Amino acid sequence: GESVGLHLPTLSVQEGDNSIINCAYSNSASDYFIWYKQESGKGPQFIIDIRSNMDKRQGQRVTVLLNKTVKHLSLQIAATQPGDSAVYFCAEKGANNDMRFGAGTRLTVKP
Amino acid sequence: EPEVTQTPSHQVTQMGQEVILRCVPISNHLYFYWYRQILGQKVEFLVSFYNNEISEKSEIFDDQFSVERPDGSNFTLKIRSTKLEDSAMYFCASSEMGQGQQYFGPGTRLTVT
């Protein structure tokens, strides 16, 4: 079946560096994507979203890039901080408003 | 800032028992959802609920599951006869609009022994 998934399960970066987390999706009809952050013991927290009519969207220290040609989504975090350490999920909104999550990438920020 | 709350934070139950997981969505939200996350795995959609009825459910959401909005504030997930494989974190979420951002609660950890 169609699914949303992630390239890398773990990512370790130095504090202050930029982080890039990648995600591949297979449903070419998907038109809305969200990145969530999940800290230990907490529920997913919205970070940023993007619709398929855009290829880039910026937030505070975060940028999401969408490449529909290769069905690839990425999350860039600028000047990564220890508080950014978490699991990051990309998610695709399904036809009935359910969120279909990828497997997650664990980001670890080293001081 | 308004938030989704869930109780209890941790529920331990014996196999075959019924459990009810409770959620209080954000007050002006109209769309409600349940998700689960088995330890170490991805978050999985269970069910969406709008206007007092289920609008969509996944293949996970079989006859042992049911949802209810018993009053104007609570949204519950009932598992009728728990199985070992039901052990997971269960997240409730709500959104103001069907296409809007979903806000997740902190989750209930269900352990079936």
CSV table of C-alpha atoms in Angstrom, one decimal:
chain,number,residue,atom,x,y,z
A,1,GLY,CA,0.0,0.0,0.0
A,2,GLU,CA,1.0,3.6,-0.2
A,3,SER,CA,3.0,4.9,2.7
A,4,VAL,CA,5.0,7.6,4.2
A,5,GLY,CA,8.5,6.8,5.4
A,6,LEU,CA,11.9,8.2,6.5
A,7,HIS,CA,15.3,7.7,5.0
A,8,LEU,CA,17.3,7.7,8.3
A,9,PRO,CA,16.3,6.4,11.7
A,10,THR,CA,18.9,8.5,13.7
A,11,LEU,CA,20.7,11.8,13.3
A,12,SER,CA,23.3,13.2,15.6
A,13,VAL,CA,24.5,16.8,15.2
A,14,GLN,CA,26.6,19.3,17.0
A,15,GLU,CA,24.9,22.1,18.8
A,16,GLY,CA,24.7,25.2,16.5
A,17,ASP,CA,24.9,23.1,13.3
A,18,ASN,CA,22.0,22.8,10.9
A,19,SER,CA,20.0,19.6,10.8
A,20,ILE,CA,18.3,18.1,7.8
A,21,ILE,CA,15.7,15.3,8.3
A,22,ASN,CA,14.4,13.6,5.2
A,23,CYS,CA,11.2,11.8,4.3
A,24,ALA,CA,10.0,9.9,1.3
A,25,TYR,CA,6.3,9.5,0.4
A,26,SER,CA,4.8,7.3,-2.2
A,27,ASN,CA,1.2,8.7,-2.6
A,28,SER,CA,1.6,11.1,-5.5
A,29,ALA,CA,-2.0,12.4,-4.8
A,30,SER,CA,-1.0,13.7,-1.3
A,31,ASP,CA,-1.5,17.4,-1.1
A,32,TYR,CA,-0.7,18.2,2.5
A,33,PHE,CA,2.2,17.3,4.7
A,34,ILE,CA,3.2,18.1,8.3
A,35,TRP,CA,6.3,17.7,10.4
A,36,TYR,CA,5.8,16.7,14.0
A,37,LYS,CA,8.2,16.7,16.9
A,38,GLN,CA,7.8,14.1,19.6
A,39,GLU,CA,9.7,14.4,22.9
A,40,SER,CA,10.0,11.5,25.2
A,41,GLY,CA,6.7,10.8,27.0
A,42,LYS,CA,4.8,13.4,25.1
A,43,GLY,CA,2.4,13.5,22.2
A,44,PRO,CA,3.4,14.7,18.7
A,45,GLN,CA,3.8,18.5,18.4
A,46,PHE,CA,3.1,20.4,15.2
A,47,ILE,CA,6.2,22.1,13.8
A,48,ILE,CA,5.4,23.2,10.3
A,49,ASP,CA,3.2,22.2,7.4
A,50,ILE,CA,3.3,22.5,3.6
A,51,ARG,CA,0.7,22.1,0.8
A,52,SER,CA,1.6,20.5,-2.5
A,53,ASN,CA,1.2,23.8,-4.4
A,54,MET,CA,4.3,25.0,-2.6
A,55,ASP,CA,7.9,23.8,-2.7
A,56,LYS,CA,9.3,25.6,0.4
A,57,ARG,CA,7.9,27.1,3.6
A,58,GLN,CA,9.8,28.7,6.4
A,59,GLY,CA,9.1,29.1,10.0
A,60,GLN,CA,11.1,30.1,13.0
A,61,ARG,CA,14.4,28.3,12.6
A,62,VAL,CA,12.7,25.6,10.5
A,63,THR,CA,12.2,25.2,6.8
A,64,VAL,CA,10.3,22.5,5.0
A,65,LEU,CA,11.1,21.6,1.4
A,66,LEU,CA,8.9,19.6,-0.9
A,67,ASN,CA,10.0,18.0,-4.1
A,68,LYS,CA,7.0,16.5,-5.8
A,69,THR,CA,9.0,15.2,-8.7
A,70,VAL,CA,10.8,12.6,-6.5
A,71,LYS,CA,8.2,12.6,-3.7
A,72,HIS,CA,10.6,13.8,-1.1
A,73,LEU,CA,10.1,16.0,1.9
A,74,SER,CA,12.7,17.5,4.2
A,75,LEU,CA,12.9,19.5,7.4
A,76,GLN,CA,15.8,21.8,8.0
A,77,ILE,CA,16.5,23.1,11.5
A,78,ALA,CA,18.9,26.0,11.7
A,79,ALA,CA,21.3,26.4,14.6
A,80,THR,CA,20.2,23.2,16.3
A,81,GLN,CA,19.8,23.4,20.0
A,82,PRO,CA,19.7,20.8,22.7
A,83,GLY,CA,16.0,21.4,23.1
A,84,ASP,CA,15.6,20.2,19.5
A,85,SER,CA,16.5,16.7,20.5
A,86,ALA,CA,13.5,14.5,19.8
A,87,VAL,CA,11.9,12.2,17.3
A,88,TYR,CA,10.7,13.9,14.2
A,89,PHE,CA,7.9,12.5,12.1
A,90,CYS,CA,6.7,13.5,8.7
A,91,ALA,CA,3.0,12.9,8.2
A,92,GLU,CA,0.7,12.9,5.2
A,93,LYS,CA,-2.9,13.9,5.6
A,94,GLY,CA,-5.2,11.2,4.3
A,95,ALA,CA,-8.4,11.6,2.4
A,96,ASN,CA,-10.4,11.5,5.6
A,97,ASN,CA,-8.3,13.9,7.6
A,98,ASP,CA,-6.3,11.2,9.3
A,99,MET,CA,-2.6,11.7,9.7
A,100,ARG,CA,-0.4,8.9,8.3
A,101,PHE,CA,2.9,9.0,10.0
A,102,GLY,CA,6.3,7.9,8.9
A,103,ALA,CA,8.5,5.8,11.1
A,104,GLY,CA,10.4,8.8,12.7
A,105,THR,CA,14.0,10.0,12.9
A,106,ARG,CA,15.6,10.5,16.3
A,107,LEU,CA,17.6,13.7,16.4
A,108,THR,CA,20.3,14.0,19.0
A,109,VAL,CA,22.1,17.3,19.6
A,110,LYS,CA,25.5,17.1,21.1
A,111,PRO,CA,26.7,20.0,23.2
B,1,GLU,CA,-2.8,28.0,25.5
B,2,PRO,CA,-5.6,25.5,25.3
B,3,GLU,CA,-4.5,21.9,25.2
B,4,VAL,CA,-5.9,18.4,24.8
B,5,THR,CA,-5.8,16.4,28.0
B,6,GLN,CA,-5.9,12.7,28.5
B,7,THR,CA,-6.6,10.5,31.5
B,8,PRO,CA,-5.2,8.3,32.9
B,9,SER,CA,-1.5,8.8,32.0
B,10,HIS,CA,-0.9,5.1,32.5
B,11,GLN,CA,-3.4,2.2,32.6
B,12,VAL,CA,-2.5,-1.3,33.5
B,13,THR,CA,-5.1,-4.0,32.8
B,14,GLN,CA,-5.4,-7.8,32.5
B,15,MET,CA,-6.0,-9.5,29.2
B,16,GLY,CA,-9.7,-9.7,28.5
B,17,GLN,CA,-10.7,-6.8,30.6
B,18,GLU,CA,-12.4,-3.7,29.3
B,19,VAL,CA,-10.7,-0.3,29.4
B,20,ILE,CA,-11.9,3.2,28.8
B,21,LEU,CA,-9.4,5.9,27.8
B,22,ARG,CA,-10.5,9.5,28.3
B,23,CYS,CA,-9.8,12.7,26.4
B,24,VAL,CA,-10.9,16.2,26.8
B,25,PRO,CA,-10.4,17.9,23.4
B,26,ILE,CA,-9.8,21.7,23.0
B,27,SER,CA,-13.2,23.3,23.7
B,28,ASN,CA,-14.0,24.9,20.4
B,29,HIS,CA,-12.8,21.9,18.3
B,30,LEU,CA,-15.2,19.9,16.3
B,31,TYR,CA,-13.1,17.0,15.0
B,32,PHE,CA,-11.6,14.3,17.2
B,33,TYR,CA,-9.2,11.5,16.6
B,34,TRP,CA,-7.6,8.5,18.3
B,35,TYR,CA,-4.1,7.3,17.4
B,36,ARG,CA,-1.9,4.6,18.9
B,37,GLN,CA,1.8,4.1,19.0
B,38,ILE,CA,3.2,0.7,19.9
B,39,LEU,CA,6.6,1.1,21.6
B,40,GLY,CA,9.3,1.8,19.1
B,41,GLN,CA,6.9,2.0,16.2
B,42,LYS,CA,5.2,4.8,14.3
B,43,VAL,CA,2.0,6.5,15.2
B,44,GLU,CA,-1.0,4.9,13.6
B,45,PHE,CA,-4.4,6.3,12.9
B,46,LEU,CA,-7.4,4.6,14.6
B,47,VAL,CA,-10.5,6.7,14.1
B,48,SER,CA,-11.8,10.1,13.4
B,49,PHE,CA,-15.1,11.5,14.8
B,50,TYR,CA,-17.3,14.4,13.8
B,51,ASN,CA,-20.8,15.4,14.5
B,52,ASN,CA,-21.3,12.5,17.0
B,53,GLU,CA,-20.4,9.8,14.6
B,54,ILE,CA,-17.3,8.1,13.2
B,55,SER,CA,-16.2,9.6,10.0
B,56,GLU,CA,-13.3,7.3,9.2
B,57,LYS,CA,-11.7,4.3,10.9
B,58,SER,CA,-8.6,2.2,10.1
B,59,GLU,CA,-8.4,-1.5,9.8
B,60,ILE,CA,-6.9,-1.5,13.3
B,61,PHE,CA,-10.2,-0.2,14.7
B,62,ASP,CA,-12.2,-3.5,14.8
B,63,ASP,CA,-15.2,-4.5,16.7
B,64,GLN,CA,-13.4,-4.5,20.1
B,65,PHE,CA,-13.0,-0.7,19.8
B,66,SER,CA,-15.6,2.0,20.2
B,67,VAL,CA,-15.6,5.7,20.7
B,68,GLU,CA,-18.1,8.0,22.3
B,69,ARG,CA,-18.7,11.6,23.2
B,70,PRO,CA,-20.8,11.2,26.3
B,71,ASP,CA,-21.1,14.8,27.0
B,72,GLY,CA,-20.0,18.2,25.7
B,73,SER,CA,-16.4,17.9,26.8
B,74,ASN,CA,-15.2,14.3,26.9
B,75,PHE,CA,-14.2,11.9,24.1
B,76,THR,CA,-13.6,8.3,25.0
B,77,LEU,CA,-12.0,5.2,23.5
B,78,LYS,CA,-13.3,1.9,24.8
B,79,ILE,CA,-11.5,-1.4,24.2
B,80,ARG,CA,-13.9,-4.2,25.1
B,81,SER,CA,-11.7,-7.2,25.6
B,82,THR,CA,-8.0,-6.2,25.8
B,83,LYS,CA,-5.3,-8.3,24.2
B,84,LEU,CA,-1.6,-8.3,24.9
B,85,GLU,CA,-1.0,-6.6,21.5
B,86,ASP,CA,-3.2,-3.6,22.5
B,87,SER,CA,-0.4,-2.5,24.7
B,88,ALA,CA,0.6,0.9,23.3
B,89,MET,CA,0.5,4.7,23.8
B,90,TYR,CA,-2.9,6.0,22.8
B,91,PHE,CA,-3.1,9.6,21.7
B,92,CYS,CA,-6.2,11.7,21.3
B,93,ALA,CA,-6.2,14.7,19.0
B,94,SER,CA,-8.6,17.4,18.0
B,95,SER,CA,-8.9,20.0,15.3
B,96,GLU,CA,-11.1,23.0,14.8
B,97,MET,CA,-11.7,22.3,11.2
B,98,GLY,CA,-11.5,19.1,9.2
B,99,GLN,CA,-8.5,20.3,7.3
B,100,GLY,CA,-7.0,22.1,10.2
B,101,GLN,CA,-4.0,21.4,12.4
B,102,GLN,CA,-4.5,18.6,14.8
B,103,TYR,CA,-3.5,19.1,18.4
B,104,PHE,CA,-2.4,16.0,20.2
B,105,GLY,CA,-2.8,15.1,23.9
B,106,PRO,CA,0.1,13.7,26.0
B,107,GLY,CA,-1.2,10.1,25.6
B,108,THR,CA,-2.2,7.3,27.8
B,109,ARG,CA,0.1,4.4,28.1
B,110,LEU,CA,-1.9,1.1,28.1
B,111,THR,CA,-0.2,-2.0,29.4
B,112,VAL,CA,-2.1,-5.3,29.1
B,113,THR,CA,-0.7,-8.1,31.2
